[in-house]
XYZ file of N, CA, C and O in Angstrom:
876
model
N 0.688 -1.154 -0.013
C -0.088 -0.276 0.037
C 0.942 1.276 0.046
O 2.031 1.331 0.249
N 0.095 2.467 -0.006
C 1.016 3.627 -0.035
C 1.457 3.955 1.277
O 0.615 3.817 2.306
N 2.474 4.525 1.354
C 3.254 5.122 2.493
C 3.112 6.404 2.742
O 3.455 7.182 1.835
N 2.719 6.878 3.970
C 2.501 8.321 4.114
C 3.424 8.775 5.197
O 3.544 7.900 6.298
N 3.893 9.819 5.304
C 4.813 10.185 6.407
C 4.098 10.455 7.531
O 4.685 10.382 8.844
N 2.956 10.804 7.586
C 1.973 10.782 8.719
C 0.657 10.563 8.180
O 0.175 10.705 7.404
N -0.155 9.721 9.269
C -1.442 9.338 8.967
C -2.149 9.108 10.334
O -1.446 8.868 11.314
N -3.677 9.195 10.329
C -4.489 9.087 11.514
C -4.965 7.618 11.044
O -5.640 7.499 10.064
N -4.895 6.738 11.963
C -5.354 5.435 11.808
C -6.406 5.191 13.132
O -6.218 5.171 14.187
N -7.724 4.729 12.575
C -8.748 4.490 13.567
C -8.809 3.013 13.633
O -8.832 2.315 12.687
N -8.597 2.507 14.939
C -8.587 0.872 15.205
C -9.988 0.558 15.758
O -10.805 1.448 16.475
N -10.284 -0.749 15.762
C -11.523 -1.294 16.483
C -11.457 -1.081 17.855
O -10.229 -0.851 18.319
N -12.379 -1.297 18.722
C -12.213 -0.990 20.112
C -11.311 -1.969 20.930
O -10.764 -1.728 21.672
N -11.225 -3.034 20.136
C -10.181 -4.141 20.665
C -8.750 -4.050 20.043
O -7.805 -5.033 20.569
N -8.683 -3.075 19.177
C -7.506 -2.755 18.594
C -7.031 -4.120 17.539
O -5.893 -3.914 17.213
N -7.887 -4.936 17.248
C -7.643 -6.080 16.158
C -7.707 -5.565 14.996
O -7.154 -6.544 14.124
N -8.341 -4.566 14.439
C -8.456 -4.275 13.059
C -8.339 -2.833 12.843
O -8.784 -2.016 13.687
N -8.032 -2.379 11.788
C -7.871 -1.014 11.302
C -9.304 -0.686 10.546
O -9.736 -1.325 9.557
N -9.923 0.418 11.067
C -11.222 0.788 10.491
C -11.066 1.663 9.419
O -11.581 1.594 8.356
N -10.094 2.653 9.592
C -9.740 3.682 8.555
C -8.488 4.411 8.858
O -8.067 4.559 9.943
N -7.831 4.817 7.582
C -6.777 5.415 7.742
C -6.721 6.649 6.949
O -7.206 6.839 5.624
N -6.350 7.953 7.529
C -6.411 9.225 6.690
C -5.093 9.672 6.649
O -4.545 9.953 7.627
N -4.522 9.906 5.365
C -3.218 10.532 5.249
C -3.111 11.885 5.406
O -4.073 12.571 5.200
N -2.129 12.358 5.889
C -1.788 13.877 6.221
C -0.869 14.380 5.250
O 0.054 13.757 4.756
N -1.005 15.490 4.936
C -0.172 16.213 4.025
C 1.286 16.427 4.521
O 1.317 16.582 5.818
N 2.294 16.412 3.736
C 3.589 16.453 4.523
C 3.967 17.801 5.054
O 4.686 17.910 5.951
N 3.217 18.975 4.750
C 3.291 20.264 5.311
C 2.659 20.488 6.574
O 2.842 21.640 7.047
N 2.197 19.344 7.118
C 1.258 19.693 8.338
C 1.765 18.468 9.325
O 2.189 17.515 9.022
N 2.003 19.161 10.507
C 2.466 18.279 11.755
C 1.430 18.448 12.753
O 1.154 19.436 13.149
N 0.911 17.091 13.160
C 0.090 17.097 14.115
C 0.593 16.770 15.569
O 1.357 15.917 15.568
N 0.225 17.740 16.545
C 0.931 17.532 17.852
C 0.123 17.079 19.004
O 0.781 16.145 19.694
N -1.261 17.136 18.865
C -1.974 16.538 19.784
C -3.520 16.382 19.456
O -3.954 16.817 18.357
N -4.088 15.251 20.116
C -5.472 14.955 19.812
C -6.253 15.246 21.016
O -5.890 14.466 22.129
N -7.334 15.733 20.962
C -8.362 15.753 21.837
C -9.831 15.228 21.651
O -10.059 15.201 20.359
N -10.701 15.066 22.678
C -11.909 14.493 22.174
C -12.851 15.090 23.099
O -12.666 15.676 24.214
N -14.266 15.149 22.558
C -15.363 15.603 23.552
C -16.208 14.211 23.924
O -15.895 13.209 23.567
N -17.254 14.535 24.722
C -17.977 13.525 25.166
C -18.820 12.722 24.129
O -19.325 11.566 24.400
N -19.191 13.373 22.947
C -19.834 12.776 21.943
C -19.167 12.217 20.849
O -19.783 11.791 19.940
N -17.864 11.958 21.070
C -17.149 11.246 20.009
C -16.256 11.949 18.916
O -15.778 11.567 18.030
N -16.510 13.425 19.063
C -15.811 14.271 18.161
C -14.300 14.494 18.417
O -13.860 14.277 19.665
N -13.339 14.459 17.409
C -11.889 14.801 17.723
C -11.343 15.957 17.154
O -11.911 16.653 16.244
N -10.386 16.518 17.975
C -9.873 17.855 17.685
C -8.240 17.705 17.517
O -7.692 17.162 18.352
N -7.777 18.094 16.370
C -6.558 17.768 15.934
C -5.910 19.157 15.998
O -6.262 20.075 15.312
N -4.741 19.308 16.975
C -3.997 20.568 16.976
C -2.529 20.313 16.423
O -1.943 19.307 16.747
N -2.057 21.307 15.790
C -0.705 21.107 15.340
C -0.316 22.388 14.514
O -0.864 23.436 14.672
N 0.747 22.224 13.731
C 1.244 23.463 13.124
C 1.337 23.226 11.657
O 1.629 21.797 11.025
N 1.207 24.114 10.644
C 1.106 23.642 9.161
C 1.650 24.920 8.289
O 1.431 26.120 8.656
N 2.014 24.672 7.142
C 2.332 25.710 6.119
C 1.224 25.552 4.898
O 1.278 26.279 3.996
N 0.282 24.569 5.320
C -0.782 24.505 4.168
C -1.722 25.603 4.248
O -2.084 26.226 5.345
N -2.173 26.022 3.129
C -3.246 26.875 3.056
C -4.698 26.489 3.078
O -5.743 27.417 2.709
N -4.857 25.227 3.175
C -6.180 24.456 2.882
C -6.680 24.165 4.195
O -7.755 23.288 4.109
N -6.199 24.312 5.253
C -6.928 23.868 6.669
C -8.095 24.550 7.165
O -9.169 23.816 7.534
N -8.078 25.896 6.963
C -9.125 26.470 7.380
C -10.513 26.474 6.616
O -10.360 26.322 5.343
N -11.523 26.603 7.129
C -12.958 26.645 6.686
C -13.760 27.738 7.045
O -13.585 28.492 7.912
N -14.747 28.152 6.086
C -15.426 29.293 6.337
C -16.162 29.454 7.536
O -16.807 28.462 7.978
N -16.213 30.661 8.170
C -16.852 30.927 9.360
C -16.371 30.584 10.663
O -16.915 30.642 11.711
N -15.140 30.143 10.730
C -14.483 29.735 11.832
C -13.581 31.012 12.365
O -13.743 32.120 11.709
N -12.803 30.863 13.582
C -11.992 31.892 14.199
C -11.157 32.574 13.281
O -11.194 33.747 13.142
N -10.421 31.886 12.454
C -9.621 32.379 11.340
C -9.405 31.237 10.243
O -8.463 30.515 10.265
N -10.304 31.553 9.145
C -10.236 30.639 8.137
C -9.103 30.709 7.089
O -8.728 29.830 6.373
N -8.297 32.003 7.318
C -6.988 32.090 6.265
C -5.773 32.250 6.941
O -5.679 32.818 8.027
N -4.832 31.467 6.433
C -3.543 31.254 7.047
C -2.715 32.695 6.808
O -2.806 33.276 5.888
N -2.125 32.884 8.084
C -1.249 34.086 7.964
C 0.183 33.751 7.386
O 1.127 33.036 8.089
N 0.338 34.011 6.136
C 1.562 33.711 5.514
C 2.796 34.491 5.722
O 3.906 34.208 5.331
N 2.600 35.443 6.784
C 3.962 35.991 7.232
C 4.821 34.967 8.123
O 5.943 35.121 8.153
N 4.281 33.917 8.536
C 4.738 32.927 9.404
C 5.142 31.614 8.495
O 4.428 31.390 7.661
N 6.181 30.999 8.644
C 6.541 29.736 8.008
C 5.597 28.595 8.265
O 5.108 27.940 7.399
N 5.135 28.477 9.394
C 4.197 27.527 9.845
C 3.148 28.260 10.772
O 3.504 29.171 11.478
N 1.899 27.668 10.785
C 1.011 28.345 11.649
C 0.321 27.326 12.567
O -0.216 26.208 11.957
N -0.029 27.576 13.800
C -0.995 26.648 14.607
C -2.265 26.602 14.133
O -2.819 27.531 13.599
N -3.001 25.480 14.283
C -4.241 25.327 13.847
C -5.069 24.186 14.614
O -4.434 23.369 15.290
N -6.389 24.199 14.552
C -6.991 23.004 15.124
C -8.283 22.584 13.937
O -8.852 23.527 13.310
N -8.383 21.222 13.856
C -9.398 20.734 13.083
C -10.305 19.608 13.951
O -9.753 19.252 14.758
N -11.580 20.002 13.657
C -12.592 18.991 14.217
C -13.038 18.011 13.306
O -13.583 18.432 12.254
N -13.261 16.668 13.809
C -13.510 15.589 12.848
C -14.745 15.070 13.702
O -14.563 14.919 15.068
N -15.885 14.291 13.116
C -16.685 13.612 13.926
C -16.190 12.052 14.041
O -15.052 11.950 13.710
N -16.911 11.333 14.645
C -16.571 10.011 15.098
C -16.230 9.036 13.934
O -15.553 8.050 14.036
N -16.815 9.487 12.604
C -16.488 8.584 11.537
C -15.280 9.320 10.715
O -15.188 8.855 9.541
N -14.738 10.125 11.342
C -13.501 10.868 10.684
C -13.983 11.667 9.479
O -13.100 11.863 8.534
N -15.136 12.326 9.643
C -15.466 13.299 8.649
C -15.107 14.621 9.198
O -15.340 14.972 10.293
N -14.400 15.552 8.299
C -13.940 17.044 8.807
C -15.068 17.852 8.997
O -15.955 17.947 8.003
N -15.312 18.593 10.114
C -16.409 19.396 10.355
C -15.887 20.869 10.305
O -16.837 21.678 9.442
N -14.869 21.034 10.519
C -14.229 22.511 10.294
C -12.721 22.405 10.674
O -12.403 21.566 11.344
N -12.208 23.467 10.284
C -10.842 23.784 10.598
C -10.420 25.238 10.734
O -11.038 26.172 10.118
N -9.693 25.638 11.585
C -9.303 26.924 11.958
C -7.834 27.378 12.199
O -7.183 26.301 12.893
N -7.226 28.418 11.663
C -5.788 28.474 12.054
C -6.092 29.520 13.267
O -7.280 30.143 13.725
N -4.880 29.583 14.141
C -4.898 30.150 15.346
C -4.247 31.644 15.513
O -4.104 32.057 16.796
N -3.765 32.109 14.497
C -3.149 33.208 14.538
C -4.058 34.535 13.935
O -5.111 34.016 13.378
N -3.636 35.487 14.057
C -4.611 36.619 13.622
C -3.676 37.322 12.448
O -2.747 36.962 11.932
N -4.220 38.600 11.997
C -3.525 39.290 10.896
C -2.352 40.146 11.093
O -2.138 41.017 10.321
N -1.943 40.236 12.496
C -0.803 41.109 12.828
C 0.491 40.487 12.239
O 1.064 39.567 12.716
N 1.202 41.480 11.394
C 2.562 40.887 10.719
C 3.526 40.828 11.826
O 4.577 40.288 11.638
N 3.466 41.766 12.752
C 4.524 41.803 13.863
C 4.719 40.552 14.759
O 5.749 40.156 15.016
N 3.207 40.383 15.170
C 3.248 39.360 15.982
C 1.941 38.695 16.334
O 0.974 39.511 16.576
N 1.706 37.480 15.940
C 0.383 37.062 15.674
C -0.581 36.966 16.859
O -1.763 37.016 16.576
N 0.093 37.113 18.010
C -0.616 37.031 19.418
C -0.953 35.635 19.724
O -0.871 35.265 20.915
N -1.389 34.610 18.991
C -1.539 33.354 19.414
C -0.742 32.294 18.620
O -0.813 31.067 18.616
N 0.385 32.638 18.079
C 1.446 31.782 17.417
C 1.944 30.881 18.377
O 2.665 29.849 18.035
N 2.040 31.032 19.700
C 2.617 30.503 20.625
C 1.814 29.459 21.569
O 2.101 28.906 22.454
N 0.441 29.490 20.858
C -0.596 28.681 21.537
C -0.025 27.287 22.006
O 0.215 26.536 20.741
N 0.026 26.705 23.047
C 0.136 25.345 23.297
C -0.416 24.711 24.325
O -0.247 23.530 24.559
N -1.473 25.364 25.049
C -2.321 24.798 25.891
C -3.726 24.799 25.510
O -4.294 25.926 25.364
N -4.280 23.670 25.435
C -5.657 23.653 24.889
C -6.495 22.711 25.785
O -5.850 21.678 26.252
N -7.698 22.924 26.100
C -8.635 22.133 26.716
C -9.884 22.000 26.156
O -10.276 23.154 25.663
N -10.408 20.815 25.980
C -11.966 20.617 25.380
C -12.794 20.247 26.156
O -12.692 19.295 27.039
N -13.944 20.804 26.273
C -14.994 20.494 27.495
C -15.905 19.332 26.923
O -15.620 18.974 25.587
N -16.677 18.532 27.532
C -17.474 17.656 27.140
C -18.289 17.885 25.923
O -18.630 17.099 25.113
N -18.802 19.148 25.876
C -19.599 19.546 24.931
C -18.940 20.161 23.714
O -19.605 20.651 22.717
N -17.738 20.205 23.681
C -16.923 20.458 22.380
C -16.346 21.992 22.555
O -16.010 22.464 21.512
N -16.490 22.792 23.591
C -16.011 24.075 23.610
C -14.688 23.967 23.829
O -13.988 23.351 24.557
N -13.739 25.010 23.397
C -12.220 24.792 23.319
C -11.906 26.093 24.027
O -12.205 27.364 23.743
N -10.943 25.950 24.972
C -10.041 26.844 25.702
C -8.642 26.989 25.441
O -7.929 25.818 25.425
N -8.000 27.997 25.533
C -6.725 28.301 25.121
C -5.974 29.182 25.957
O -6.663 30.087 26.518
N -4.627 28.771 26.326
C -3.918 29.737 27.189
C -2.682 29.910 26.541
O -2.235 29.092 25.831
N -2.118 31.047 26.847
C -0.629 31.058 26.482
C -0.080 32.690 26.572
O -0.849 33.389 27.387
N 1.055 32.950 26.285
C 1.631 34.273 26.252
C 1.387 35.020 24.891
O 1.289 34.577 23.904
N 1.141 36.463 25.301
C 0.839 37.185 24.100
C 1.548 38.528 24.095
O 1.634 39.169 25.178
N 1.731 39.244 23.041
C 2.386 40.518 22.926
C 1.717 41.357 22.070
O 2.168 42.374 21.743
N 0.582 41.078 21.704
C -0.260 41.909 20.616
C -1.477 42.521 21.387
O -2.184 41.824 22.275
N -1.794 43.692 21.114
C -2.971 44.257 21.645
C -3.944 44.305 20.774
O -3.792 43.948 19.681
N -5.077 44.512 21.190
C -6.553 44.572 20.284
C -7.075 43.252 20.096
O -7.866 42.943 18.963
N -6.861 42.177 20.775
C -7.347 40.772 20.535
C -8.560 40.549 21.447
O -9.231 39.574 21.145
N -8.826 41.296 22.485
C -9.789 40.815 23.332
C -11.180 41.225 22.801
O -11.345 41.888 22.118
N -12.071 40.547 23.566
C -13.700 40.909 23.410
C -13.956 41.872 24.489
O -13.188 42.096 25.399
N -15.166 42.465 24.378
C -15.631 43.404 25.380
C -16.056 42.601 26.769
O -16.336 41.637 26.685
N -16.061 43.462 27.826
C -16.599 43.206 29.045
C -16.109 41.845 29.399
O -16.582 41.003 30.215
N -14.685 41.466 29.469
C -13.913 40.481 30.001
C -13.068 41.161 31.147
O -13.048 42.302 31.256
N -12.345 40.207 31.864
C -11.545 40.666 33.063
C -10.491 41.546 32.721
O -10.375 42.651 33.444
N -9.540 41.528 31.607
C -8.751 42.537 31.397
C -8.676 42.866 29.853
O -8.499 41.848 28.941
N -9.255 43.825 29.267
C -9.305 44.149 28.019
C -8.230 44.420 27.126
O -8.166 44.268 25.831
N -7.262 45.005 27.729
C -6.163 45.531 26.945
C -4.763 44.778 27.414
O -4.534 44.429 28.710
N -3.756 44.698 26.438
C -2.556 44.352 26.792
C -1.773 45.373 27.625
O -1.763 46.630 27.203
N -1.427 45.144 28.984
C -1.012 46.314 29.816
C 0.640 46.359 30.150
O 1.026 46.878 31.019
N 1.284 45.354 29.225
C 2.737 45.300 29.480
C 3.269 44.688 28.035
O 2.541 44.584 27.200
N 4.705 44.556 28.157
C 5.196 44.182 26.843
C 4.643 42.674 26.668
O 4.626 42.261 25.479
N 4.339 41.978 27.613
C 3.834 40.682 27.507
C 2.929 40.305 28.686
O 3.152 40.538 29.749
N 1.655 39.787 28.359
C 0.768 39.356 29.205
C 0.236 37.869 28.827
O 0.518 37.526 27.620
N -0.298 37.259 29.769
C -0.967 35.950 29.440
C -2.406 36.318 29.012
O -2.781 37.258 29.091
N -3.019 35.025 28.207
C -4.277 35.376 27.863
C -4.949 34.085 28.006
O -4.511 32.962 28.189
N -6.407 34.096 27.909
C -7.219 32.895 27.993
C -8.374 33.363 26.768
O -8.685 34.452 26.774
N -8.704 32.383 26.352
C -9.609 32.323 25.025
C -10.417 31.339 25.123
O -10.133 30.098 25.362
N -11.787 31.400 24.441
C -12.758 30.314 24.334
C -13.283 30.568 23.091
O -13.877 31.579 22.433
N -13.329 29.342 22.315
C -14.002 29.058 21.062
C -15.204 28.165 21.324
O -15.137 27.100 22.025
N -16.341 28.648 20.641
C -17.500 27.706 20.747
C -17.529 26.408 19.891
O -16.376 26.259 19.246
N -18.472 25.681 20.022
C -18.419 24.468 19.111
C -18.304 24.627 17.767
O -17.801 23.535 16.906
N -18.501 25.643 17.251
C -18.405 26.070 15.726
C -17.076 26.799 15.418
O -16.946 27.283 14.347
N -16.359 26.905 16.512
C -14.919 27.575 16.292
C -15.146 29.103 16.045
O -14.143 29.535 15.558
N -16.199 29.652 16.578
C -16.476 31.120 16.677
C -15.889 31.634 18.089
O -15.986 30.780 19.147
N -15.148 32.871 18.047
C -14.756 33.329 19.306
C -15.789 33.800 20.276
O -16.608 34.654 19.870
N -15.827 33.269 21.392
C -16.792 33.761 22.354
C -16.292 34.647 23.332
O -16.847 35.650 23.574
N -15.068 34.481 23.791
C -14.454 35.546 24.522
C -12.904 35.483 24.708
O -12.499 34.358 24.304
N -12.229 36.583 24.906
C -10.599 36.586 25.028
C -10.340 37.763 25.932
O -10.788 38.626 25.871
N -9.580 37.293 26.748
C -9.038 38.145 27.939
C -7.671 38.075 28.202
O -7.107 36.978 28.083
N -7.006 39.217 28.375
C -5.728 39.300 28.744
C -5.562 38.924 30.456
O -6.586 39.123 30.968
N -4.633 38.451 30.910
C -4.454 38.615 32.412
C -2.935 38.677 32.785
O -1.919 38.038 32.071
N -2.667 39.335 33.556
C -1.266 39.626 34.212
C -0.938 40.926 34.506
O 0.177 41.245 35.206
N -1.892 42.066 34.270
C -1.716 43.325 34.584
C -0.616 44.111 34.088
O -0.213 43.863 32.900
N 0.104 45.011 34.824
C 1.008 45.843 34.105
C 2.291 45.582 34.194
O 3.184 46.479 34.208
N 2.680 44.389 34.290
C 3.967 43.862 34.360
C 4.201 42.701 33.473
O 3.178 42.094 33.098
N 5.338 42.471 33.023
C 5.810 41.306 32.021
C 5.161 40.052 32.758
O 5.576 39.712 33.827
N 4.380 39.281 31.954
C 3.757 38.078 32.522
C 3.797 37.061 31.284
O 3.555 37.093 30.284
N 4.419 35.896 31.843
C 4.734 34.904 30.963
C 4.437 33.358 31.301
O 3.827 33.349 32.298
N 4.784 32.525 30.406
C 4.451 31.072 30.813
C 2.889 30.795 30.836
O 2.598 29.948 32.177
N 1.941 31.226 30.213
C 0.858 31.106 30.568
C 0.308 29.679 30.233
O 0.577 28.926 29.269
N -0.695 29.110 31.121
C -1.194 27.919 30.846
C -2.471 27.753 31.577
O -2.786 28.740 32.246
N -3.329 26.709 31.393
C -4.491 26.537 31.931
C -5.103 25.256 31.888
O -4.780 24.367 31.022
N -6.284 24.986 32.403
C -7.143 23.677 32.417
C -8.488 24.103 32.586
O -8.866 24.953 33.586
N -9.169 23.398 31.952
C -10.931 23.715 32.028
C -11.515 22.574 33.075
O -11.258 21.345 32.924
N -12.200 22.978 34.167
C -12.667 21.899 35.127
C -13.690 22.713 35.740
O -13.704 23.836 36.128
N -14.737 21.898 36.309
C -15.861 22.470 37.036
C -16.483 23.671 36.361
O -16.907 24.741 37.087
N -16.606 23.832 35.207
C -17.182 24.910 34.314
C -16.487 26.159 34.616
O -16.988 27.148 34.512
N -15.217 26.102 34.962
C -14.177 27.242 35.009
C -12.742 26.919 34.157
O -12.757 25.889 34.080
N -12.249 28.230 34.060
C -10.991 27.874 33.398
C -9.898 28.670 34.325
O -9.814 29.674 34.676
N -8.902 27.813 34.740
C -8.018 27.936 35.601
C -6.835 28.170 35.117
O -6.235 27.233 34.049
N -6.171 29.458 35.259
C -5.123 29.975 34.445
C -3.838 30.321 35.323
O -4.091 30.566 36.491
N -2.667 30.033 34.850
C -1.522 30.276 35.762
C -0.546 30.839 34.845
O -0.532 30.899 33.679
N 0.576 31.260 35.603
C 1.694 31.967 35.019
C 2.648 32.417 35.870
O 2.560 32.204 37.053
N 3.811 33.192 35.440
C 4.581 33.918 36.285
C 4.632 35.461 35.984
O 4.463 35.673 34.747
N 4.875 36.320 36.880
C 4.934 37.724 36.595
C 5.856 38.546 37.246
O 6.346 38.010 38.455
N 6.273 39.549 36.905
C 7.142 40.376 37.438
C 6.607 41.572 38.038
O 7.222 42.368 38.818
N 5.105 41.438 38.309
C 4.536 42.552 39.062
C 5.111 42.827 40.316
O 5.259 41.776 41.173
N 5.116 44.044 40.821
C 5.485 44.501 42.150
C 4.279 44.903 42.964
O 4.446 45.284 44.050
N 3.253 44.901 42.213
C 1.865 45.247 42.752
C 0.896 44.162 42.553
O 1.170 43.145 41.930
N -0.178 44.260 43.170
C -1.333 43.027 43.106
C -2.170 43.449 42.086
O -3.240 42.620 41.681
N -2.309 44.590 41.584
C -3.197 45.019 40.479
C -3.232 44.080 39.252
O -2.149 43.868 38.549
N -4.355 43.428 38.914
C -4.378 42.543 37.618
C -3.920 41.254 38.011
O -3.937 40.331 37.196
N -3.416 40.904 39.163
C -3.060 39.455 39.478
C -3.969 38.841 40.430
O -4.514 37.812 40.124
N -3.810 39.490 41.604
C -4.617 38.849 42.725
C -6.007 39.443 43.230
O -6.097 40.578 42.780
N -6.701 38.807 43.974
C -7.836 39.412 44.634
C -7.932 39.307 46.053
O -6.997 38.254 46.602
N -8.671 39.663 46.641
C -8.415 39.988 48.464
C -8.741 38.792 48.985
O -8.307 38.385 50.035
N -9.644 37.779 48.343
C -9.798 36.484 48.926
C -9.018 35.412 48.523
O -9.152 34.232 48.681
N -7.796 35.615 47.726
C -6.894 34.781 47.290
C -6.056 34.051 48.732
O -5.919 34.704 49.679
N -5.529 32.939 48.249
C -4.680 32.264 49.430
C -3.449 33.527 49.932
O -3.183 33.596 51.085
N -2.844 33.963 48.733
C -1.662 35.074 49.083
C -2.031 36.201 48.335
O -1.288 36.499 47.343
N -2.828 37.155 48.786
C -3.302 38.323 48.058
C -2.216 39.405 47.890
O -2.179 40.285 46.870
N -1.191 39.414 48.938
C -0.167 40.438 48.670
C 1.299 40.028 48.059
O 1.739 38.978 48.474
N 1.579 40.649 47.000
C 2.522 40.047 46.165
C 3.925 40.053 47.060
O 4.726 39.238 46.547
N 4.091 40.850 47.857
C 5.346 41.102 48.595
C 5.573 40.090 49.677
O 6.396 39.794 50.273
N 4.424 39.013 49.794
C 4.392 38.112 50.899
C 5.404 36.931 50.357
O 5.856 36.139 51.267
N 5.473 36.796 49.091
C 6.510 35.659 48.768
C 7.722 36.326 47.868
O 7.611 37.334 47.357
N 8.729 35.734 47.824
C 10.017 36.216 47.064
C 10.073 35.772 45.723
O 9.640 34.656 45.490
N 10.323 36.443 44.862
C 10.322 35.914 43.510
C 11.619 35.104 43.198
O 12.635 35.068 43.756
N 11.390 34.477 42.029
C 12.536 33.440 41.509
C 12.815 34.085 40.000
O 11.914 34.245 39.143
N 14.224 34.655 39.873
C 14.608 35.243 38.657
C 13.675 36.398 38.368
O 13.330 36.637 37.254
N 13.131 37.163 39.468
C 12.397 38.173 39.078
C 10.769 37.925 39.190
O 10.134 38.985 38.857
N 10.500 36.709 39.082
C 9.186 36.308 38.591
C 8.362 35.512 39.836
O 9.130 34.864 40.562
N 7.233 35.946 40.131
C 6.450 35.052 40.945
C 5.208 34.423 40.226
O 4.767 34.979 39.235
N 5.021 33.204 40.756
C 3.706 32.477 40.225
C 2.499 32.785 40.677
O 2.609 33.320 41.976
N 1.577 32.585 39.840
C 0.302 32.992 40.286
C -0.850 31.977 39.741
O -0.533 31.385 38.711
N -2.117 31.981 40.273
C -3.109 30.959 39.827
C -4.417 31.736 39.863
O -4.466 32.498 40.961
N -5.329 31.775 39.039
C -6.432 32.504 38.869
C -7.568 31.591 38.215
O -7.322 30.739 37.594
N -8.780 31.942 38.624
C -9.867 31.152 37.916
C -10.943 32.095 37.330
O -11.375 33.106 37.791
N -11.157 31.747 35.970
C -12.106 32.535 35.278
C -13.469 31.737 35.274
O -13.365 30.601 34.951
N -14.580 32.497 35.591
C -15.825 31.532 35.573
C -16.595 32.208 34.553
O -16.238 33.367 33.828
N -17.850 31.440 34.150
C -18.373 31.721 33.032
C -19.125 33.043 32.628
O -19.414 33.303 31.519
N -19.299 33.794 33.834
C -19.870 35.209 33.551
C -18.610 36.327 33.168
O -18.808 37.463 33.230
N -17.547 35.617 32.836
C -16.359 36.378 32.218
C -15.705 37.299 33.420
O -15.061 38.311 32.957
N -15.784 36.979 34.698
C -15.214 37.812 35.704
C -14.229 37.020 36.465
O -14.311 35.581 36.237
N -13.143 37.605 36.951
C -12.329 36.680 37.733
C -12.787 36.377 39.174
O -13.193 37.247 39.856
């Protein structure tokens, strides 16, 4: 048979037989596979292909300023492609989401992203932090089941904030990172375990933090 550099193979439940094999194009690298509770699959990776995106998604058109671009594709349980979207925007200086590497998929198929961002103007309205307030902030973003943007918020305040990551649990998005902030604005709340930033000593100028974003878009 034909040999492919990358391929997705679906096996029977006992692993005894191959149900279907889908070859991948050489310009695409798949890095992670996610699934929801109804059997859909989400493939995350990087590509130089211009044919991944589909109409009506978060970003159907590849940003050709970059050699490769991160993307997500959604397939149903029979391996039919439902949609695909690129994860950068159209800023030629810095895409904003080009370093996306933390993704969580809820049981219903909503997708949550976290990472570090250096581009302003990406947020939606009425979220926790609408503007980039330093050279670098972390971000949290939610796409709905059709890959349309539901909300995007910066978090990290007025100091360099990096290494953003997160996980979806109990209908909340828990985000973490490190910050150079010397104050508590944009980082902690009064009901937090350690609300005062100077209570702990920084490591290489940074302090770690943990925050919880809840569905009404407040911290």
